[in-house]
């Protein structure tokens, strides 16, 4: 009797597991909704995902099918966990953490569920309808007052019917309408799928529907006036056009030649001066991005192994790496810099590996696949990923809810590729695992061979955690500050110092009530950064001087101008006032002015 009961229970468990794996995409719908707007209960919302993996193991004898992207995805998962653990403010990081985990989960759900070519084609049709649904959300849920260029009458006639949910407790935009730029980037990622169906399929009902969706979604995308989305879509369209008509490369080359001729006739220097001037709408957009990118690069330089913590740019940048013209920015406005900020250089390399492998996989599958419908789906998803990367040149879809679309596109590409694998291609999975292990070994070896850089990374990380805690009124001890000082001083001895290292040391010594040591550290920071302050802190000014061939007579005057911006923007920051006073006292020989600044 007990044996019968055990057998019946086992059969029941296997039956439930098969049902869970068969309908796991349906189970993922509530998980996706809840994790796109996470709050403190997000871990409970995520609970069905490990149950799905266990169900696969029971029903199929393995937790998931293998794909060519497993190794870089594993590395991204590991660096994501690290970025969350080291974050100086985890309430900022938790949303990004769940977004990445959700994206990886969606990828594997798609790969495992789309287990036949017919299911892949069905997913493609759902994507076409999904683009229409996102377009409707954009039309009736966007805050059109944030559109930057043309003010059209249609914006005032569109009813605002959809808003971010108010139950997303950690979302700054809860209860508000959508920002046009992030949602436009989502549209740009999805639009290539119906575009590919409209261009590549033979004439029929599906092609007609796709053409209609392309026109509607494209028109709504134009309404957003989002340059970053249009840039990404432009690159995707170029790639799609060259697939449809190989001679499109000639047309693209002709357009590029005309554009180059126009630049040469107008004058490259005049165009550069317009782009580097904050006195016009185009120039200020370029200058602000250069300001953000230089600050992001400075943060990565201080913490290359770990990054600064998931989605903490808005906290770390103004607090420790002030820009010249910046306010508080939510992210670095560049996909690659943002990934390095969140996951460190190891995470950035893993992400580049992911995209390169996805491109290679797409090309190989297109060669093996002889079904027009599957080829069309593959091209649409791949060009949608290109739109994501293109928009990421000047913005950060990585940090947005609409950026979740790229995980869906990658999952469909991997699912289609799975149905066209050869025995030889399956062998690459083993070699990729070997490469992943070797990569982790190289990272650990670099940590050991570059002790100054490793110490600076560790010391800066500990300093940020302690100084942010002090700013927030949390408890702290002198021992915790000393633990941050020790690796920073070790970095200086190993030659891993720079101006920012000394500024961080100055703040730590000041909180330890050691003014002499704090002043010496700030003196050293001024000496290092004063060698070329424009190149370090205001690269657009440096390039303008180079273009105009202005001889820079006094770098200290330029550094003083930058420090004056800091002093005016952050009047509560004692170390920035001290830096200004040091310049007046040591390099401009005006002790009285230095004393007035400190007073």
XYZ file of C-alpha atoms in Angstrom:
599
model
C 0.000 0.000 0.000
C 2.818 2.389 0.878
C 4.541 1.531 -2.410
C 1.369 2.344 -4.354
C 1.015 5.632 -2.503
C 4.635 6.560 -3.176
C 4.270 5.655 -6.859
C 1.069 7.639 -7.198
C 2.648 10.644 -5.472
C 5.692 10.450 -7.756
C 3.497 10.289 -10.847
C 1.466 13.238 -9.619
C 4.610 15.304 -9.014
C 5.887 14.470 -12.505
C 2.524 15.363 -14.033
C 2.435 18.739 -12.234
C 6.055 19.359 -13.255
C 5.214 18.686 -16.920
C 2.279 21.095 -16.748
C 4.483 23.757 -15.131
C 7.128 23.435 -17.837
C 4.528 23.401 -20.614
C 2.851 26.605 -19.418
C 5.817 28.331 -17.789
C 5.540 31.427 -20.008
C 2.015 31.936 -18.682
C 3.357 31.541 -15.135
C 6.029 34.140 -15.957
C 3.459 36.842 -16.797
C 2.604 37.783 -13.171
C 6.270 37.386 -12.194
C 7.254 39.842 -14.938
C 4.628 42.403 -13.940
C 5.565 42.261 -10.262
C 9.334 42.403 -10.832
C 9.149 45.274 -13.321
C 7.850 47.362 -10.420
C 9.485 45.677 -7.397
C 9.063 46.536 -3.754
C 10.369 44.915 -0.589
C 8.312 41.789 -1.304
C 9.996 41.189 -4.678
C 11.655 37.982 -3.469
C 8.197 36.443 -3.001
C 7.164 37.535 -6.502
C 10.271 35.763 -7.839
C 9.463 32.501 -6.007
C 7.753 30.773 -9.013
C 10.964 31.001 -11.076
C 13.085 28.501 -9.080
C 10.017 26.254 -8.914
C 9.875 26.325 -12.722
C 13.557 25.309 -12.927
C 12.939 22.462 -10.459
C 9.919 21.388 -12.526
C 12.087 21.202 -15.641
C 14.590 19.070 -13.757
C 11.847 16.665 -12.656
C 10.064 16.520 -16.013
C 13.038 16.609 -18.385
C 15.990 15.455 -16.294
C 17.746 18.838 -16.540
C 16.966 22.339 -15.247
C 17.326 23.899 -18.710
C 18.474 23.223 -22.234
C 21.971 24.450 -23.033
C 22.524 27.488 -25.227
C 25.507 29.305 -26.691
C 24.883 32.220 -24.322
C 25.017 30.250 -21.056
C 28.557 31.218 -20.047
C 28.296 35.018 -20.502
C 24.850 34.933 -18.866
C 26.317 33.095 -15.878
C 29.062 35.707 -15.581
C 26.480 38.503 -15.815
C 24.446 36.816 -13.062
C 27.508 36.547 -10.790
C 28.570 40.165 -11.328
C 24.966 41.298 -10.798
C 24.916 39.621 -7.386
C 28.275 41.218 -6.594
C 26.998 44.651 -7.688
C 24.021 44.313 -5.358
C 26.082 43.118 -2.373
C 28.658 45.933 -2.599
C 26.101 48.695 -3.192
C 26.392 51.578 -0.710
C 22.600 52.059 -0.958
C 20.704 48.861 -1.736
C 17.317 50.537 -1.991
C 18.674 52.116 -5.187
C 20.062 48.809 -6.432
C 17.173 46.444 -5.778
C 15.154 47.432 -8.869
C 18.105 46.922 -11.215
C 18.947 43.641 -9.495
C 15.471 42.212 -10.105
C 15.381 43.568 -13.668
C 18.521 41.633 -14.616
C 17.423 38.475 -12.813
C 14.014 38.744 -14.500
C 15.644 39.241 -17.911
C 17.776 36.106 -17.537
C 14.725 34.154 -16.324
C 12.651 35.289 -19.314
C 15.452 34.301 -21.679
C 15.552 30.724 -20.350
C 11.761 30.449 -20.194
C 11.559 31.324 -23.885
C 14.362 28.957 -24.894
C 12.758 26.056 -23.024
C 9.139 26.764 -23.984
C 9.666 27.474 -27.707
C 10.645 23.851 -28.280
C 9.259 23.605 -31.823
C 9.637 25.864 -34.872
C 5.870 26.392 -34.844
C 6.014 27.809 -31.326
C 8.851 30.137 -32.382
C 6.693 31.456 -35.229
C 3.795 31.954 -32.803
C 6.122 33.951 -30.529
C 6.982 36.130 -33.517
C 3.328 36.884 -34.181
C 2.827 37.724 -30.496
C 5.786 40.109 -30.719
C 4.110 41.923 -33.616
C 0.961 42.338 -31.513
C 3.140 43.248 -28.525
C 4.659 46.125 -30.492
C 1.120 47.382 -31.120
C 0.265 47.115 -27.407
C 3.386 49.058 -26.368
C 2.557 51.663 -29.012
C -0.907 52.128 -27.481
C 0.635 52.447 -24.007
C 2.971 55.069 -25.444
C 0.142 56.984 -27.095
C -2.108 57.124 -24.035
C 0.395 56.909 -21.177
C 3.277 59.212 -22.091
C 4.001 62.501 -20.383
C 4.094 64.490 -23.625
C 5.226 67.632 -21.783
C 8.681 66.014 -21.641
C 8.989 65.987 -25.445
C 11.910 68.298 -26.160
C 11.818 69.615 -29.702
C 8.583 70.325 -31.608
C 5.514 71.317 -29.581
C 2.612 69.910 -31.606
C -1.104 70.437 -31.030
C -1.700 66.668 -31.038
C 0.084 66.342 -27.678
C -2.597 68.444 -25.984
C -5.390 66.341 -27.487
C -4.087 62.929 -26.394
C -5.806 61.681 -23.210
C -3.504 60.425 -20.456
C -5.116 57.125 -19.486
C -2.208 54.937 -18.290
C 0.300 55.538 -15.502
C 3.025 53.650 -13.660
C 1.449 51.572 -10.864
C 1.489 53.122 -7.409
C 2.329 49.794 -5.731
C 5.883 49.806 -7.095
C 7.223 51.018 -3.766
C 10.830 51.509 -4.872
C 10.116 53.215 -8.205
C 10.670 56.961 -8.290
C 8.098 57.277 -11.095
C 5.256 55.453 -9.371
C 1.893 56.964 -10.190
C 3.397 59.115 -12.970
C 3.028 58.963 -16.754
C 5.787 57.361 -18.833
C 8.905 59.253 -19.854
C 8.858 59.394 -23.697
C 12.527 58.498 -24.148
C 12.701 55.122 -22.327
C 9.421 53.866 -23.753
C 10.504 55.032 -27.231
C 13.622 52.876 -26.897
C 11.342 49.904 -26.173
C 9.366 50.669 -29.328
C 12.600 50.897 -31.320
C 13.574 47.403 -30.124
C 10.209 45.848 -31.018
C 9.523 47.657 -34.296
C 12.133 45.744 -36.388
C 10.116 42.525 -35.907
C 6.995 43.732 -37.797
C 9.304 45.614 -40.192
C 11.082 42.366 -41.051
C 7.752 40.575 -41.553
C 6.509 43.397 -43.775
C 9.670 43.387 -45.924
C 10.698 39.744 -46.120
C 7.524 37.652 -46.085
C 5.614 36.882 -49.301
C 2.409 38.832 -49.760
C -0.435 37.630 -47.564
C -2.466 38.441 -44.466
C 0.528 38.283 -42.104
C 2.552 40.619 -44.288
C -0.369 43.072 -44.528
C -0.911 43.085 -40.758
C 2.822 43.578 -40.156
C 2.902 46.476 -42.625
C -0.002 48.165 -40.817
C 1.650 47.640 -37.420
C 4.931 49.049 -38.771
C 3.252 52.237 -39.984
C 1.287 52.764 -36.756
C 4.153 51.990 -34.382
C 6.613 53.987 -36.486
C 4.311 57.014 -36.437
C 3.918 56.876 -32.650
C 7.689 56.462 -32.281
C 8.191 59.657 -34.307
C 5.792 61.448 -31.931
C 8.117 60.742 -29.000
C 10.908 62.749 -30.724
C 13.424 60.525 -28.901
C 16.750 60.908 -30.707
C 18.284 57.872 -28.985
C 15.422 55.610 -30.109
C 15.545 56.963 -33.658
C 19.311 56.412 -33.755
C 18.885 52.787 -32.710
C 16.024 52.245 -35.150
C 18.059 53.860 -37.942
C 20.914 51.386 -37.441
C 18.454 48.482 -37.279
C 16.716 49.672 -40.457
C 20.044 49.937 -42.275
C 20.906 46.365 -41.298
C 17.435 45.159 -42.294
C 17.636 46.954 -45.628
C 21.005 45.399 -46.425
C 19.578 41.958 -45.680
C 16.596 42.604 -47.985
C 18.637 44.231 -50.736
C 22.387 43.768 -50.636
C 22.795 46.860 -52.793
C 21.483 48.928 -49.902
C 25.103 49.108 -48.732
C 25.813 51.175 -51.831
C 22.909 53.508 -50.999
C 24.143 53.812 -47.418
C 27.673 54.517 -48.647
C 26.277 57.177 -50.992
C 24.374 58.868 -48.149
C 27.497 58.747 -45.970
C 29.554 60.285 -48.785
C 27.047 63.133 -49.188
C 27.046 63.741 -45.430
C 30.850 63.760 -45.372
C 30.962 66.204 -48.278
C 28.500 68.488 -46.446
C 30.648 68.378 -43.297
C 33.805 69.187 -45.257
C 32.128 72.035 -47.132
C 30.696 73.605 -43.974
C 33.895 73.028 -42.065
C 34.626 70.251 -39.516
C 35.969 72.789 -37.037
C 32.820 74.926 -37.213
C 30.630 71.866 -36.692
C 32.803 70.724 -33.788
C 32.533 74.155 -32.166
C 28.729 74.016 -32.425
C 28.627 70.518 -30.923
C 30.966 71.485 -28.073
C 29.170 74.719 -27.179
C 26.611 74.662 -24.320
C 24.948 77.759 -25.813
C 22.674 75.876 -28.262
C 20.210 72.958 -27.855
C 22.374 70.488 -29.761
C 25.592 71.586 -28.101
C 24.229 71.392 -24.562
C 23.063 67.813 -25.183
C 26.567 66.858 -26.339
C 28.328 68.761 -23.552
C 26.159 67.290 -20.799
C 26.832 63.804 -22.099
C 30.560 64.456 -22.213
C 30.330 65.687 -18.625
C 28.446 62.523 -17.598
C 30.756 60.219 -19.533
C 33.911 61.749 -18.047
C 32.480 61.311 -14.537
C 31.397 57.743 -15.300
C 34.881 56.942 -16.637
C 36.411 58.406 -13.465
C 34.220 56.168 -11.286
C 35.151 53.095 -13.333
C 38.825 54.027 -13.033
C 38.517 54.014 -9.241
C 36.565 50.729 -9.040
C 37.302 48.701 -12.198
C 36.938 45.253 -10.639
C 33.560 45.706 -8.947
C 31.909 48.829 -10.319
C 30.205 51.263 -7.979
C 27.151 49.111 -7.183
C 23.984 48.467 -9.162
C 22.254 51.652 -10.328
C 24.045 53.956 -7.872
C 25.306 56.542 -10.382
C 22.755 59.094 -9.124
C 24.229 58.735 -5.621
C 27.954 58.215 -6.233
C 28.499 60.757 -9.011
C 27.293 63.961 -7.284
C 28.606 62.863 -3.885
C 32.154 61.874 -4.883
C 32.698 62.750 -8.578
C 31.038 66.151 -9.165
C 30.628 67.301 -12.750
C 30.960 70.855 -13.985
C 27.457 71.322 -15.429
C 25.632 68.245 -14.127
C 22.775 68.030 -11.724
C 21.751 64.639 -10.340
C 21.561 62.230 -13.273
C 19.845 58.827 -13.011
C 22.419 57.023 -15.154
C 25.466 57.539 -17.367
C 23.535 57.928 -20.667
C 25.729 55.313 -22.316
C 25.000 51.610 -22.291
C 28.602 50.408 -22.084
C 29.643 52.846 -19.369
C 26.507 52.025 -17.373
C 27.192 48.281 -17.524
C 30.774 48.883 -16.308
C 29.449 51.116 -13.506
C 26.969 48.444 -12.413
C 28.975 45.253 -12.969
C 32.589 46.384 -13.207
C 34.938 45.700 -16.115
C 34.473 41.897 -15.707
C 30.717 42.348 -16.121
C 31.202 44.625 -19.131
C 33.436 42.050 -20.825
C 30.837 39.338 -20.125
C 28.118 41.534 -21.625
C 30.201 42.245 -24.737
C 30.817 38.499 -24.994
C 27.037 37.972 -24.833
C 26.299 40.382 -27.692
C 29.161 39.144 -29.883
C 28.096 35.534 -29.369
C 24.482 36.478 -30.134
C 25.597 38.021 -33.451
C 27.690 34.967 -34.326
C 24.803 32.670 -33.432
C 22.413 34.672 -35.611
C 24.695 34.499 -38.658
C 25.281 30.736 -38.258
C 21.566 30.026 -37.844
C 20.659 32.098 -40.907
C 23.051 29.933 -42.936
C 21.504 26.710 -41.645
C 17.861 27.800 -41.715
C 15.992 27.491 -45.041
C 12.520 28.463 -43.834
C 11.553 31.996 -44.890
C 9.297 32.581 -41.886
C 11.990 31.555 -39.370
C 14.640 33.579 -41.203
C 12.336 36.590 -41.065
C 11.772 36.167 -37.321
C 15.488 35.741 -36.705
C 16.397 38.861 -38.696
C 13.688 40.910 -36.939
C 14.844 39.907 -33.445
C 18.524 40.388 -34.275
C 17.947 43.866 -35.724
C 15.841 44.711 -32.664
C 18.925 43.948 -30.576
C 20.933 46.249 -32.858
C 18.386 48.999 -32.115
C 19.026 48.414 -28.398
C 22.789 48.781 -28.859
C 22.391 51.807 -31.128
C 20.197 53.655 -28.640
C 22.744 52.712 -25.985
C 25.405 54.849 -27.663
C 23.812 57.993 -26.213
C 21.442 56.618 -23.558
C 21.102 53.644 -21.228
C 18.243 51.249 -22.109
C 19.976 48.855 -19.681
C 18.472 50.869 -16.803
C 14.890 51.083 -18.116
C 11.809 48.868 -17.849
C 11.412 48.932 -21.632
C 14.926 47.503 -21.942
C 13.445 44.176 -20.815
C 12.427 43.665 -24.456
C 16.009 42.821 -25.422
C 15.941 39.694 -23.226
C 12.819 38.520 -25.058
C 14.493 39.109 -28.428
C 17.620 37.209 -27.344
C 15.498 34.328 -26.031
C 13.682 33.954 -29.356
C 16.968 34.070 -31.316
C 18.423 31.330 -29.081
C 15.235 29.260 -29.406
C 15.329 29.417 -33.225
C 19.048 28.593 -33.185
C 18.378 25.591 -30.980
C 16.314 23.990 -33.756
C 19.193 24.318 -36.230
C 22.068 23.034 -34.114
C 24.491 20.468 -35.478
C 26.534 17.954 -33.431
C 29.577 20.133 -34.001
C 27.838 23.278 -32.790
C 26.825 21.494 -29.557
C 30.498 20.868 -28.850
C 31.043 24.638 -28.589
C 29.049 24.631 -25.333
C 31.878 22.681 -23.657
C 34.580 24.998 -24.956
C 32.600 28.034 -23.848
C 32.461 26.652 -20.318
C 36.235 26.213 -20.447
C 36.584 29.803 -21.698
C 34.332 31.037 -18.873
C 36.448 29.301 -16.258
C 39.585 30.723 -17.850
C 38.031 34.195 -17.814
C 37.317 33.992 -14.090
C 40.906 32.864 -13.588
C 42.195 35.851 -15.564
C 40.128 38.251 -13.423
C 41.529 36.744 -10.220
C 45.049 36.835 -11.682
C 44.633 40.524 -12.599
C 43.471 41.225 -9.033
C 46.692 39.608 -7.780
C 49.070 41.131 -10.378
C 47.690 44.683 -9.946
C 47.732 45.110 -6.146
C 47.630 48.910 -6.309
C 44.528 48.913 -8.487
C 42.879 46.206 -6.385
C 43.620 48.121 -3.167
C 42.237 51.352 -4.652
C 39.072 49.524 -5.714
C 38.588 48.025 -2.261
C 39.420 51.219 -0.368
C 37.151 53.382 -2.525
C 34.314 50.902 -2.155
C 34.633 50.821 1.641
C 34.962 54.616 1.778
C 31.779 55.109 -0.254
C 29.853 52.737 1.978
C 30.975 54.509 5.160
C 30.674 58.096 3.934
C 27.205 57.484 2.471
C 26.156 55.957 5.802
C 27.461 59.069 7.599
C 25.548 61.331 5.192
C 22.367 59.403 5.957
C 22.825 59.715 9.712
C 23.523 56.030 10.252
C 25.839 54.745 12.947
C 29.546 54.540 12.162
C 32.813 53.889 13.959
C 36.371 55.085 13.572
C 37.449 51.501 12.965
C 35.247 51.326 9.860
C 36.884 54.462 8.442
C 40.361 53.123 9.196
C 39.498 49.932 7.289
C 38.837 52.116 4.237
C 41.989 54.220 4.736
C 44.391 51.268 4.909
C 43.829 49.949 1.337
C 43.839 53.501 -0.084
C 47.227 54.196 1.491
C 48.429 50.829 0.221
C 47.245 51.823 -3.272
C 49.303 55.024 -3.073
C 52.410 53.054 -2.112
C 51.825 50.636 -4.988
C 51.461 53.498 -7.476
C 47.702 53.103 -7.819
C 46.880 56.627 -6.700
C 45.306 59.591 -8.470
C 43.648 62.846 -7.502
C 40.357 61.185 -6.590
C 42.137 58.713 -4.289
C 43.611 61.602 -2.330
C 40.258 63.429 -2.184
C 38.610 60.339 -0.751
C 41.427 60.011 1.780
C 40.990 63.671 2.727
C 37.304 63.107 3.535
C 38.080 60.020 5.622
C 40.810 61.779 7.616
C 38.505 64.748 8.192
C 35.867 62.491 9.778
C 38.626 60.967 11.934
C 39.406 64.513 13.191
C 42.886 64.517 11.652
C 42.950 67.893 9.834
C 46.666 67.820 9.006
C 46.429 64.474 7.233
C 43.233 65.583 5.486
C 44.892 68.779 4.207
C 47.963 66.899 2.991
C 45.743 64.521 1.032
C 43.817 67.408 -0.557
C 47.097 69.212 -1.381
C 48.228 66.062 -3.221
C 44.910 65.831 -5.109
C 45.289 69.403 -6.365
C 48.874 68.764 -7.480
C 47.883 65.681 -9.492
C 44.671 67.025 -11.060
C 46.132 70.484 -11.679
C 48.401 69.126 -14.422
C 45.525 69.202 -16.915
C 42.204 69.970 -15.213
C 40.209 70.651 -18.394
C 41.001 67.236 -19.861
C 40.037 65.587 -16.566
C 36.891 67.514 -15.665
C 35.707 69.491 -18.710
C 36.838 67.668 -21.891
C 34.610 69.793 -24.167
C 36.507 72.915 -23.042
C 39.816 71.148 -23.592
C 38.835 70.142 -27.136
C 37.487 73.619 -27.888
C 40.855 75.065 -26.881
C 42.655 72.556 -29.072
C 40.424 73.329 -32.069
C 40.849 77.078 -31.603
C 44.557 76.531 -30.908
C 44.364 78.563 -27.733
C 47.527 78.391 -25.686
C 46.593 77.427 -22.141
C 48.627 79.918 -20.120
C 47.652 78.889 -16.619
C 46.156 75.530 -15.772
C 45.553 76.716 -12.212
C 43.189 79.419 -13.413
C 41.263 76.766 -15.302
C 41.221 74.471 -12.278
C 39.987 77.369 -10.154
C 37.103 77.923 -12.564
C 36.118 74.247 -12.305
C 36.449 74.285 -8.512
C 34.284 77.412 -8.392
C 31.509 75.492 -10.205
C 31.796 72.750 -7.590
C 31.776 75.239 -4.746
C 28.632 76.969 -6.024
C 26.761 73.725 -6.770
C 27.709 71.935 -3.548
C 28.033 74.627 -0.860
C 27.791 72.022 1.925
C 30.867 70.097 0.723
C 33.827 71.151 2.869
C 36.447 69.349 0.791
C 35.475 71.284 -2.352
C 35.827 74.618 -0.544
C 39.211 73.419 0.714
C 40.371 72.527 -2.812
C 39.466 76.048 -3.979
C 41.299 77.576 -1.005
C 44.414 75.489 -1.737
C 44.524 76.790 -5.309
C 44.308 80.398 -4.094
C 46.881 79.889 -1.362
C 49.485 77.705 -3.052
C 49.270 78.573 -6.741
C 47.847 82.079 -6.847
C 49.665 83.312 -3.690
C 46.508 84.898 -2.268
C 46.348 83.709 1.333
C 43.642 86.214 2.283
C 41.249 84.928 -0.392
C 41.926 81.367 0.720
C 41.110 82.348 4.306
C 37.855 84.014 3.223
C 36.798 80.907 1.316
C 37.383 78.677 4.319
C 35.512 81.069 6.592
